[in-house]
Amino acid sequence: MADQGDWSCDANDAVQLSVIQPGEQKPATLDIFHPQFTYPIFGDDEQIFGYKGLIIRLRFAAHDLRTHVHISYDEKFKAVGDAAATDLNKTLRDWVPEFAFAHLPEYENAVQKDENAKDFTPPGKLVHSYQSKERNYEIWAGSLADSAVRNLLARAQIFVPFFIEAGTPLVLDDPEWTLERWTVYFVYEKITPPTPTASQFSFVGYSTTYRWWFYPEQKGEKGVIQNGTFPYPEEIRFSTLPSRLRIAQFLILPPHQGSGHGSQLYNTIHKATIADDTVIELTVEDPNEAFDVLRDSADYHTLYPELIKQKININPNPYPAEAGKRRPRHVPTATLIPTQKLTEIRSQYKIAPTQFAHILEMFLLNQIPHPKRAAGGANMARLLTKKHKADDENERRYYWWRMLLKQRLYKRSRDILIQLDLPERIQKLDETASNVEEGYEALLTVFGAREKGKATAAPPPADSTPETDDSVRPDTHTMRPKRKYAVEDDEDEDEDEAERSEAAKRPKM
């Protein structure tokens, strides 16, 4: 018997995804691509046993994603005892609808002669139109309570296990009040129909968002017991309640990546968030590194004009003049940056606090001349010696910028850091701050090149994503605090043990 290893193949190579449209005689292929992941379907090893020359073709009609599965192979392993070839039809039926297993001629005939294709429009309503590389695109949005939106999403979700790591398809048979929480955005290209009966729409990608109820702060109001009727006489709808909006699934198909569609989709969702008075802020559910870069880029370019307009910068001289030689150890954050004004900007643009902190840190770093930063060759030894007493005000800004960054990182991972001895704690925090700063510098370089037209509108691929993780090395816990705190100057390092014990309760750099 042949070695069983000879009968295993890579599932990512065996699965072939394609988008098709009607042609002159039979459907023509627009794009062919392979999945990034197959472990949800075929196991962690992403291997398929029992076939040679295996090709699993999943075809999707360009306009409505009508799906078809076609499996071909050169040889199939003959079962020996418990060893048998993977039952591909059974495995795929958990992920692909039953109608996708129709005979190939039947499927091709349905796509080629679809009488409804020429009148097809994406479900929902048109919310944004744009051009990229001289091609026209549209973004449509609709509630998941709309059956047409649900039907199209059910087909689009087949891409989830292939491209969204740890992604889970949405349950589409929930009660209507739950479905109303969800809005689905579809990205389509407007194309010239290849035949008189073909559609002018070709699927590019989609995103799902849902409302997460937000409990508003009650300022100065006391609870009042009322004799109201039960049940409540008026129907309560999620769309009228204060909420956070959360992006769940977000996908642009591989053939369309690198053309700015992700940024267009994210910005469309963000603008809808700002326009909705019932939404408090926009958040993201478990973003990967590539999406983090996309989000940082979009938010940075959105906030940049406002931060420039408001003249946001670090105060290089936070100590009061009357302090004299004996300067206070604690510098309130509000004396370094205008915290109240920044809170107003964040609320206006409805960006989550942690994300806003990232964008603000990048912006403030970029306001410091490059030669005065570590990446530009700044004299770090001199900076560590002079600190806030540096002669150049931009060197002082850079010193305070690092203090603000370390403050934020410390608060995020305080529970981890306080378990370390003070020297190791300081070392870990400094290493993390340097890693984050390097990530910011890489992103600022990408943003600057993009502004000058030297880069595309899309973020770099995942394998070249700048490192911006706020993790304490070698821990994997992230360090992203949610509130602002006072910065403690680290000038007096000869404090006694009692002062050290007390200082451990506060951010100390």
Short mmCIF file of C-alpha atoms in Angstrom, two decimals:
data_model
loop_
_atom_site.label_atom_id
_atom_site.label_comp_id
_atom_site.label_asym_id
_atom_site.label_seq_id
_atom_site.Cartn_x
_atom_site.Cartn_y
_atom_site.Cartn_z
CA MET A 1 0.00 0.00 0.00
CA ALA A 2 1.27 3.46 -0.84
CA ASP A 3 2.38 5.78 1.95
CA GLN A 4 -0.69 7.60 3.28
CA GLY A 5 1.33 10.81 3.33
CA ASP A 6 1.32 10.75 -0.46
CA TRP A 7 -2.45 11.13 -0.37
CA SER A 8 -2.54 14.38 1.65
CA CYS A 9 -2.71 17.79 0.06
CA ASP A 10 -2.77 21.41 1.23
CA ALA A 11 -6.38 22.54 1.57
CA ASN A 12 -5.50 26.18 0.84
CA ASP A 13 -4.05 25.13 -2.51
CA ALA A 14 -6.85 22.67 -3.31
CA VAL A 15 -9.68 25.17 -2.74
CA GLN A 16 -10.13 27.53 -5.66
CA LEU A 17 -12.53 30.48 -5.40
CA SER A 18 -13.78 32.32 -8.46
CA VAL A 19 -16.20 35.09 -9.37
CA ILE A 20 -18.06 34.57 -12.64
CA GLN A 21 -20.47 36.43 -14.90
CA PRO A 22 -22.38 35.57 -18.10
CA GLY A 23 -20.26 35.21 -21.24
CA GLU A 24 -20.95 34.79 -24.94
CA GLN A 25 -21.64 31.07 -24.74
CA LYS A 26 -21.20 30.17 -21.05
CA PRO A 27 -20.18 31.93 -17.83
CA ALA A 28 -16.82 33.67 -17.92
CA THR A 29 -14.44 34.02 -14.98
CA LEU A 30 -13.71 37.50 -13.62
CA ASP A 31 -11.31 36.54 -10.81
CA ILE A 32 -9.69 33.41 -9.38
CA PHE A 33 -8.08 33.33 -5.94
CA HIS A 34 -7.29 30.97 -3.07
CA PRO A 35 -8.35 31.18 0.59
CA GLN A 36 -6.08 32.46 3.32
CA PHE A 37 -7.39 29.92 5.85
CA THR A 38 -9.17 26.58 5.67
CA TYR A 39 -8.66 25.29 9.22
CA PRO A 40 -12.29 25.94 10.29
CA ILE A 41 -13.40 23.52 7.59
CA PHE A 42 -10.58 20.99 7.25
CA GLY A 43 -8.87 21.14 10.65
CA ASP A 44 -5.86 22.87 12.16
CA ASP A 45 -3.39 21.19 9.81
CA GLU A 46 -5.33 22.45 6.78
CA GLN A 47 -4.75 19.11 5.06
CA ILE A 48 -7.15 17.00 2.99
CA PHE A 49 -6.54 13.27 2.91
CA GLY A 50 -7.37 10.76 0.20
CA TYR A 51 -6.95 12.55 -3.13
CA LYS A 52 -4.39 13.27 -5.82
CA GLY A 53 -4.80 16.22 -8.15
CA LEU A 54 -7.66 17.54 -6.02
CA ILE A 55 -9.39 20.83 -6.97
CA ILE A 56 -12.39 22.12 -5.02
CA ARG A 57 -13.93 24.89 -7.10
CA LEU A 58 -16.30 27.31 -5.39
CA ARG A 59 -17.89 29.66 -7.90
CA PHE A 60 -19.86 32.80 -7.12
CA ALA A 61 -22.06 34.79 -9.46
CA ALA A 62 -20.69 38.33 -9.53
CA HIS A 63 -23.92 40.14 -8.67
CA ASP A 64 -25.83 37.95 -6.19
CA LEU A 65 -23.11 35.44 -5.16
CA ARG A 66 -25.12 32.43 -6.30
CA THR A 67 -22.77 29.64 -5.23
CA HIS A 68 -21.68 26.35 -6.76
CA VAL A 69 -19.29 23.61 -5.62
CA HIS A 70 -17.47 21.43 -8.13
CA ILE A 71 -14.94 18.82 -7.01
CA SER A 72 -12.46 17.07 -9.31
CA TYR A 73 -9.43 14.84 -8.73
CA ASP A 74 -7.14 12.40 -10.52
CA GLU A 75 -7.20 9.57 -7.96
CA LYS A 76 -9.07 8.76 -4.75
CA PHE A 77 -7.71 6.66 -1.91
CA LYS A 78 -9.45 3.31 -1.47
CA ALA A 79 -10.53 2.82 2.12
CA VAL A 80 -8.39 0.46 4.21
CA GLY A 81 -9.74 -0.23 7.67
CA ASP A 82 -10.36 3.09 9.39
CA ALA A 83 -8.33 5.00 6.81
CA ALA A 84 -10.62 6.60 4.25
CA ALA A 85 -10.61 9.67 2.06
CA THR A 86 -12.18 12.84 3.50
CA ASP A 87 -15.88 13.02 2.68
CA LEU A 88 -15.72 16.40 0.95
CA ASN A 89 -19.43 16.82 0.27
CA LYS A 90 -20.32 16.08 3.88
CA THR A 91 -17.59 18.42 5.17
CA LEU A 92 -18.57 21.32 2.92
CA ARG A 93 -22.31 21.02 3.62
CA ASP A 94 -21.73 22.53 7.05
CA TRP A 95 -20.53 25.70 5.36
CA VAL A 96 -22.11 25.84 1.90
CA PRO A 97 -25.89 25.86 1.19
CA GLU A 98 -27.48 22.79 -0.33
CA PHE A 99 -28.31 24.48 -3.63
CA ALA A 100 -24.56 24.90 -4.24
CA PHE A 101 -24.27 21.16 -4.97
CA ALA A 102 -26.44 21.30 -8.11
CA HIS A 103 -25.13 19.76 -11.32
CA LEU A 104 -22.65 22.00 -13.10
CA PRO A 105 -24.68 22.46 -16.32
CA GLU A 106 -27.70 23.43 -14.25
CA TYR A 107 -25.70 26.05 -12.35
CA GLU A 108 -24.02 27.50 -15.44
CA ASN A 109 -27.36 27.72 -17.22
CA ALA A 110 -28.89 29.54 -14.23
CA VAL A 111 -26.08 32.14 -14.25
CA GLN A 112 -26.00 32.50 -18.02
CA LYS A 113 -29.77 32.96 -18.40
CA ASP A 114 -30.73 34.70 -15.15
CA GLU A 115 -33.69 36.85 -16.22
CA ASN A 116 -33.51 38.97 -13.07
CA ALA A 117 -29.82 39.80 -13.28
CA LYS A 118 -30.18 42.93 -15.45
CA ASP A 119 -32.58 44.47 -12.91
CA PHE A 120 -30.51 43.52 -9.89
CA THR A 121 -29.53 46.20 -7.40
CA PRO A 122 -27.81 45.50 -4.09
CA PRO A 123 -30.25 45.35 -1.15
CA GLY A 124 -30.66 48.35 1.13
CA LYS A 125 -29.96 51.89 -0.05
CA LEU A 126 -27.05 53.55 -1.82
CA VAL A 127 -24.98 55.45 0.77
CA HIS A 128 -21.72 56.24 -1.04
CA SER A 129 -20.23 56.31 -4.55
CA TYR A 130 -16.55 56.69 -5.44
CA GLN A 131 -13.90 55.99 -8.07
CA SER A 132 -10.68 54.00 -7.79
CA LYS A 133 -8.23 53.51 -10.64
CA GLU A 134 -10.81 54.97 -13.05
CA ARG A 135 -13.41 52.38 -12.06
CA ASN A 136 -16.76 53.13 -10.40
CA TYR A 137 -17.89 51.70 -7.07
CA GLU A 138 -20.88 51.97 -4.78
CA ILE A 139 -21.57 51.12 -1.15
CA TRP A 140 -25.06 50.00 -0.17
CA ALA A 141 -26.35 49.60 3.38
CA GLY A 142 -29.37 47.78 4.77
CA SER A 143 -30.80 46.35 7.96
CA LEU A 144 -30.40 42.66 8.64
CA ALA A 145 -34.15 42.63 9.32
CA ASP A 146 -34.55 43.03 5.53
CA SER A 147 -34.87 39.53 3.98
CA ALA A 148 -32.97 40.61 0.84
CA VAL A 149 -30.03 41.74 2.99
CA ARG A 150 -30.10 38.46 4.92
CA ASN A 151 -30.17 36.36 1.76
CA LEU A 152 -27.16 38.12 0.25
CA LEU A 153 -25.24 38.05 3.53
CA ALA A 154 -25.90 34.30 3.87
CA ARG A 155 -24.05 33.80 0.60
CA ALA A 156 -21.29 36.33 1.39
CA GLN A 157 -20.58 34.65 4.73
CA ILE A 158 -19.13 31.65 2.93
CA PHE A 159 -15.98 33.80 2.70
CA VAL A 160 -15.75 34.13 6.51
CA PRO A 161 -13.86 30.87 7.28
CA PHE A 162 -11.59 31.50 4.29
CA PHE A 163 -10.46 35.05 5.08
CA ILE A 164 -11.46 36.14 8.61
CA GLU A 165 -9.31 34.41 11.21
CA ALA A 166 -11.46 33.06 14.06
CA GLY A 167 -14.46 34.59 12.28
CA THR A 168 -17.92 33.20 12.89
CA PRO A 169 -20.85 33.50 10.45
CA LEU A 170 -23.81 35.41 11.86
CA VAL A 171 -26.95 33.57 12.92
CA LEU A 172 -29.60 34.86 10.53
CA ASP A 173 -32.75 33.34 12.03
CA ASP A 174 -32.78 35.41 15.23
CA PRO A 175 -35.88 37.39 16.27
CA GLU A 176 -36.50 40.56 14.28
CA TRP A 177 -35.73 42.90 17.19
CA THR A 178 -32.24 41.40 17.35
CA LEU A 179 -31.72 41.54 13.59
CA GLU A 180 -32.63 45.23 13.64
CA ARG A 181 -29.47 45.89 15.62
CA TRP A 182 -27.38 44.89 12.59
CA THR A 183 -26.55 46.95 9.51
CA VAL A 184 -24.77 45.35 6.57
CA TYR A 185 -22.66 47.34 4.08
CA PHE A 186 -22.03 45.88 0.62
CA VAL A 187 -19.33 47.18 -1.75
CA TYR A 188 -20.01 46.73 -5.47
CA GLU A 189 -18.25 47.71 -8.64
CA LYS A 190 -20.40 49.19 -11.42
CA ILE A 191 -19.37 47.39 -14.60
CA THR A 192 -20.47 47.31 -18.20
CA PRO A 193 -22.81 44.30 -18.53
CA PRO A 194 -21.09 41.66 -20.70
CA THR A 195 -24.44 40.55 -22.19
CA PRO A 196 -27.83 42.26 -22.55
CA THR A 197 -29.28 40.24 -19.68
CA ALA A 198 -26.28 40.47 -17.34
CA SER A 199 -26.02 42.62 -14.21
CA GLN A 200 -24.07 45.86 -13.98
CA PHE A 201 -22.97 45.03 -10.41
CA SER A 202 -19.98 42.94 -9.31
CA PHE A 203 -19.39 42.10 -5.63
CA VAL A 204 -16.24 43.55 -4.00
CA GLY A 205 -16.68 43.11 -0.23
CA TYR A 206 -18.87 43.76 2.78
CA SER A 207 -18.97 44.66 6.45
CA THR A 208 -21.42 44.03 9.27
CA THR A 209 -22.03 46.37 12.21
CA TYR A 210 -24.24 46.06 15.26
CA ARG A 211 -25.49 48.36 17.97
CA TRP A 212 -24.31 47.68 21.52
CA TRP A 213 -26.51 49.33 24.12
CA PHE A 214 -24.72 52.14 25.96
CA TYR A 215 -25.73 53.11 29.48
CA PRO A 216 -25.57 56.93 29.56
CA GLU A 217 -24.12 58.75 32.52
CA GLN A 218 -26.74 60.33 34.74
CA LYS A 219 -25.43 63.74 35.79
CA GLY A 220 -27.18 65.22 38.78
CA GLU A 221 -30.34 63.21 38.26
CA LYS A 222 -31.93 61.21 41.05
CA GLY A 223 -33.94 58.11 40.37
CA VAL A 224 -37.68 58.59 40.59
CA ILE A 225 -40.11 55.75 41.16
CA GLN A 226 -43.05 56.08 38.81
CA ASN A 227 -46.35 54.24 38.64
CA GLY A 228 -46.05 53.32 34.96
CA THR A 229 -47.97 50.62 33.13
CA PHE A 230 -46.49 47.22 32.34
CA PRO A 231 -45.78 46.16 29.74
CA TYR A 232 -44.55 49.48 28.34
CA PRO A 233 -47.29 50.86 26.05
CA GLU A 234 -44.88 51.86 23.25
CA GLU A 235 -42.57 49.46 21.44
CA ILE A 236 -38.92 50.06 22.35
CA ARG A 237 -36.60 49.82 19.34
CA PHE A 238 -32.84 49.54 19.40
CA SER A 239 -32.53 52.30 16.81
CA THR A 240 -33.83 54.82 19.34
CA LEU A 241 -31.58 53.81 22.25
CA PRO A 242 -28.10 55.21 22.96
CA SER A 243 -25.58 52.70 21.63
CA ARG A 244 -22.03 52.01 20.64
CA LEU A 245 -21.66 50.85 17.05
CA ARG A 246 -19.32 47.91 16.64
CA ILE A 247 -17.79 46.64 13.39
CA ALA A 248 -17.95 42.83 13.38
CA GLN A 249 -17.06 41.35 9.98
CA PHE A 250 -15.05 43.37 7.46
CA LEU A 251 -13.84 41.85 4.18
CA ILE A 252 -12.61 43.02 0.79
CA LEU A 253 -12.05 40.13 -1.64
CA PRO A 254 -8.35 39.56 -2.50
CA PRO A 255 -8.60 40.63 -6.18
CA HIS A 256 -9.81 44.06 -5.03
CA GLN A 257 -7.37 44.63 -2.17
CA GLY A 258 -4.79 47.37 -2.53
CA SER A 259 -7.19 49.82 -4.19
CA GLY A 260 -8.52 51.72 -1.18
CA HIS A 261 -11.87 49.94 -0.86
CA GLY A 262 -11.28 49.12 2.81
CA SER A 263 -10.69 52.78 3.64
CA GLN A 264 -13.77 53.82 1.67
CA LEU A 265 -15.89 51.26 3.50
CA TYR A 266 -14.55 52.16 6.95
CA ASN A 267 -14.97 55.90 6.34
CA THR A 268 -18.54 55.33 5.17
CA ILE A 269 -19.35 53.49 8.38
CA HIS A 270 -17.61 56.19 10.44
CA LYS A 271 -19.58 58.99 8.75
CA ALA A 272 -22.83 57.13 9.40
CA THR A 273 -21.79 56.87 13.05
CA ILE A 274 -21.16 60.61 13.32
CA ALA A 275 -24.49 61.39 11.66
CA ASP A 276 -26.50 59.17 14.03
CA ASP A 277 -27.36 61.06 17.22
CA THR A 278 -28.12 57.82 19.07
CA VAL A 279 -24.63 56.36 18.52
CA ILE A 280 -21.99 57.37 21.07
CA GLU A 281 -18.85 55.94 19.46
CA LEU A 282 -17.52 53.49 16.90
CA THR A 283 -15.64 50.39 18.06
CA VAL A 284 -14.21 47.28 16.38
CA GLU A 285 -14.52 43.66 17.41
CA ASP A 286 -11.16 41.82 17.58
CA PRO A 287 -9.34 43.59 14.72
CA ASN A 288 -6.27 41.96 13.19
CA GLU A 289 -3.04 43.87 12.53
CA ALA A 290 -3.88 44.71 8.92
CA PHE A 291 -7.23 46.19 9.93
CA ASP A 292 -5.56 48.14 12.74
CA VAL A 293 -3.34 49.83 10.16
CA LEU A 294 -6.32 50.59 7.91
CA ARG A 295 -8.24 52.01 10.85
CA ASP A 296 -5.29 54.05 12.10
CA SER A 297 -4.76 55.49 8.63
CA ALA A 298 -8.41 56.44 8.17
CA ASP A 299 -8.79 57.95 11.65
CA TYR A 300 -5.49 59.80 11.41
CA HIS A 301 -6.48 61.51 8.17
CA THR A 302 -9.94 62.28 9.57
CA LEU A 303 -8.63 63.87 12.77
CA TYR A 304 -5.52 65.56 11.37
CA PRO A 305 -7.26 68.70 10.02
CA GLU A 306 -9.18 69.18 13.28
CA LEU A 307 -6.10 68.73 15.46
CA ILE A 308 -4.21 71.22 13.29
CA LYS A 309 -7.12 73.66 13.41
CA GLN A 310 -7.25 73.45 17.22
CA LYS A 311 -3.44 73.87 17.39
CA ILE A 312 -3.01 70.74 19.49
CA ASN A 313 0.56 70.27 20.70
CA ILE A 314 2.56 69.43 23.81
CA ASN A 315 3.35 72.30 26.17
CA PRO A 316 7.16 72.17 26.52
CA ASN A 317 7.06 74.23 29.75
CA PRO A 318 4.41 72.66 32.00
CA TYR A 319 5.93 73.80 35.30
CA PRO A 320 4.47 77.02 36.75
CA ALA A 321 6.89 79.95 36.79
CA GLU A 322 6.45 80.44 40.54
CA ALA A 323 7.64 76.88 41.21
CA GLY A 324 11.25 78.07 41.27
CA LYS A 325 14.03 75.55 41.62
CA ARG A 326 11.93 73.11 43.61
CA ARG A 327 9.62 71.82 40.93
CA PRO A 328 6.59 69.65 41.78
CA ARG A 329 7.03 65.93 41.11
CA HIS A 330 3.60 65.50 39.58
CA VAL A 331 2.67 67.21 36.36
CA PRO A 332 -1.08 67.11 35.63
CA THR A 333 -1.73 65.86 32.12
CA ALA A 334 -3.88 68.93 31.46
CA THR A 335 -0.80 71.16 31.74
CA LEU A 336 0.90 69.21 28.93
CA ILE A 337 -2.02 68.79 26.52
CA PRO A 338 -5.50 70.39 26.42
CA THR A 339 -7.40 67.41 27.82
CA GLN A 340 -10.82 69.11 27.84
CA LYS A 341 -10.56 70.19 24.22
CA LEU A 342 -9.33 66.73 23.21
CA THR A 343 -12.28 65.13 24.98
CA GLU A 344 -14.60 67.34 22.96
CA ILE A 345 -12.87 66.39 19.71
CA ARG A 346 -13.05 62.70 20.54
CA SER A 347 -16.75 62.97 21.34
CA GLN A 348 -17.43 64.95 18.18
CA TYR A 349 -15.80 62.30 15.97
CA LYS A 350 -17.09 59.41 18.12
CA ILE A 351 -13.78 57.58 18.26
CA ALA A 352 -13.23 55.13 21.12
CA PRO A 353 -10.84 56.39 23.84
CA THR A 354 -8.04 53.88 23.22
CA GLN A 355 -8.11 54.43 19.48
CA PHE A 356 -8.16 58.20 19.97
CA ALA A 357 -5.12 57.92 22.23
CA HIS A 358 -3.21 56.10 19.48
CA ILE A 359 -4.06 58.71 16.86
CA LEU A 360 -3.25 61.57 19.23
CA GLU A 361 0.12 60.04 20.13
CA MET A 362 1.02 59.68 16.45
CA PHE A 363 -0.08 63.23 15.74
CA LEU A 364 1.88 64.72 18.66
CA LEU A 365 4.97 62.72 17.68
CA ASN A 366 4.68 64.05 14.14
CA GLN A 367 4.57 67.64 15.44
CA ILE A 368 8.09 67.17 16.81
CA PRO A 369 10.76 67.75 14.11
CA HIS A 370 12.14 64.43 12.91
CA PRO A 371 15.78 65.16 13.94
CA LYS A 372 14.57 65.66 17.52
CA ARG A 373 13.09 62.14 17.70
CA ALA A 374 14.84 58.82 18.20
CA ALA A 375 14.08 57.79 14.62
CA GLY A 376 15.77 60.97 13.39
CA GLY A 377 18.96 60.45 15.37
CA ALA A 378 18.16 62.45 18.48
CA ASN A 379 20.80 62.35 21.20
CA MET A 380 18.94 60.09 23.64
CA ALA A 381 21.76 60.09 26.20
CA ARG A 382 21.59 63.88 26.45
CA LEU A 383 17.81 63.77 26.58
CA LEU A 384 17.83 61.26 29.44
CA THR A 385 20.26 63.51 31.29
CA LYS A 386 18.58 66.88 30.76
CA LYS A 387 14.97 65.67 30.50
CA HIS A 388 12.58 68.63 30.88
CA LYS A 389 15.55 71.00 31.27
CA ALA A 390 16.72 70.56 27.67
CA ASP A 391 17.55 73.87 25.97
CA ASP A 392 15.58 73.09 22.80
CA GLU A 393 11.81 73.21 23.34
CA ASN A 394 11.23 70.41 20.82
CA GLU A 395 13.58 68.20 22.80
CA ARG A 396 11.50 69.01 25.85
CA ARG A 397 8.34 68.15 23.90
CA TYR A 398 9.84 64.83 22.93
CA TYR A 399 10.76 64.11 26.54
CA TRP A 400 7.19 64.84 27.68
CA TRP A 401 5.77 62.88 24.73
CA ARG A 402 7.58 59.75 25.91
CA MET A 403 6.36 60.39 29.45
CA LEU A 404 2.76 60.63 28.22
CA LEU A 405 3.17 57.41 26.24
CA LYS A 406 4.68 55.55 29.20
CA GLN A 407 1.91 56.81 31.44
CA ARG A 408 -0.70 55.31 29.14
CA LEU A 409 1.17 52.04 28.82
CA TYR A 410 1.67 51.76 32.54
CA LYS A 411 -2.00 52.21 33.37
CA ARG A 412 -2.96 49.56 30.84
CA SER A 413 -0.65 46.90 32.29
CA ARG A 414 -0.27 48.08 35.85
CA ASP A 415 -1.39 44.71 37.27
CA ILE A 416 1.39 43.00 35.31
CA LEU A 417 4.10 45.56 35.93
CA ILE A 418 3.68 45.85 39.69
CA GLN A 419 4.60 42.18 39.96
CA LEU A 420 8.08 43.01 38.65
CA ASP A 421 10.98 44.53 40.57
CA LEU A 422 11.31 48.25 39.99
CA PRO A 423 14.38 48.07 37.68
CA GLU A 424 12.78 45.35 35.53
CA ARG A 425 9.49 47.24 35.53
CA ILE A 426 11.19 50.36 34.20
CA GLN A 427 13.09 48.32 31.61
CA LYS A 428 9.98 46.53 30.32
CA LEU A 429 8.03 49.75 30.12
CA ASP A 430 10.83 51.51 28.26
CA GLU A 431 11.16 48.62 25.79
CA THR A 432 7.42 48.65 25.14
CA ALA A 433 7.39 52.41 24.64
CA SER A 434 10.24 52.11 22.12
CA ASN A 435 8.38 49.35 20.23
CA VAL A 436 5.23 51.45 20.06
CA GLU A 437 7.19 54.50 18.94
CA GLU A 438 8.87 52.50 16.16
CA GLY A 439 5.44 51.34 15.01
CA TYR A 440 4.19 54.93 14.96
CA GLU A 441 7.21 56.05 12.94
CA ALA A 442 6.57 53.31 10.37
CA LEU A 443 2.92 54.33 10.06
CA LEU A 444 3.80 58.03 9.77
CA THR A 445 6.21 57.16 6.97
CA VAL A 446 3.43 55.30 5.14
CA PHE A 447 1.00 58.19 5.69
CA GLY A 448 3.52 60.75 4.48
CA ALA A 449 4.35 58.78 1.35
CA ARG A 450 0.66 58.35 0.62
CA GLU A 451 0.06 62.10 0.87
CA LYS A 452 2.83 62.66 -1.66
CA GLY A 453 1.33 60.09 -4.02
CA LYS A 454 4.17 57.62 -3.52
CA ALA A 455 1.94 54.86 -2.11
CA THR A 456 -1.46 53.41 -2.82
CA ALA A 457 -4.53 54.24 -0.79
CA ALA A 458 -4.47 50.82 0.84
CA PRO A 459 -2.56 49.80 3.99
CA PRO A 460 0.47 47.53 3.73
CA PRO A 461 -0.21 43.79 3.67
CA ALA A 462 -0.44 41.89 6.92
CA ASP A 463 3.06 40.43 6.62
CA SER A 464 4.55 43.94 6.47
CA THR A 465 2.27 45.61 8.99
CA PRO A 466 4.19 48.03 11.27
CA GLU A 467 4.44 46.80 14.85
CA THR A 468 2.19 49.00 17.00
CA ASP A 469 1.20 46.46 19.63
CA ASP A 470 1.30 47.93 23.14
CA SER A 471 2.41 44.64 24.71
CA VAL A 472 4.81 44.28 27.59
CA ARG A 473 7.56 42.01 26.27
CA PRO A 474 7.54 39.04 26.53
CA ASP A 475 3.96 39.11 27.81
CA THR A 476 1.08 39.09 25.36
CA HIS A 477 -1.19 41.34 27.37
CA THR A 478 -1.97 44.59 25.60
CA MET A 479 -1.32 47.89 27.28
CA ARG A 480 -4.08 50.27 26.21
CA PRO A 481 -5.50 52.39 29.04
CA LYS A 482 -8.90 54.03 28.90
CA ARG A 483 -8.38 57.12 31.03
CA LYS A 484 -5.92 60.01 31.43
CA TYR A 485 -3.75 60.31 34.51
CA ALA A 486 -1.14 62.64 35.92
CA VAL A 487 2.43 62.16 34.70
CA GLU A 488 5.06 61.66 37.38
CA ASP A 489 8.47 63.08 36.66
CA ASP A 490 11.28 60.56 37.12
CA GLU A 491 13.94 63.11 38.01
CA ASP A 492 14.38 62.07 41.65
CA GLU A 493 15.46 58.45 41.47
CA ASP A 494 16.97 58.36 44.96
CA GLU A 495 13.66 58.30 46.80
CA ASP A 496 13.48 56.15 49.93
CA GLU A 497 11.60 52.86 50.18
CA ALA A 498 8.46 54.45 51.63
CA GLU A 499 8.23 56.84 48.69
CA ARG A 500 8.84 53.95 46.28
CA SER A 501 6.00 51.99 47.84
CA GLU A 502 3.64 54.93 47.49
CA ALA A 503 4.84 55.72 43.98
CA ALA A 504 4.10 52.14 42.91
CA LYS A 505 0.43 53.00 43.28
CA ARG A 506 0.78 55.67 40.60
CA PRO A 507 2.10 55.75 37.03
CA LYS A 508 5.88 55.99 37.35
CA MET A 509 8.21 56.17 34.40
#
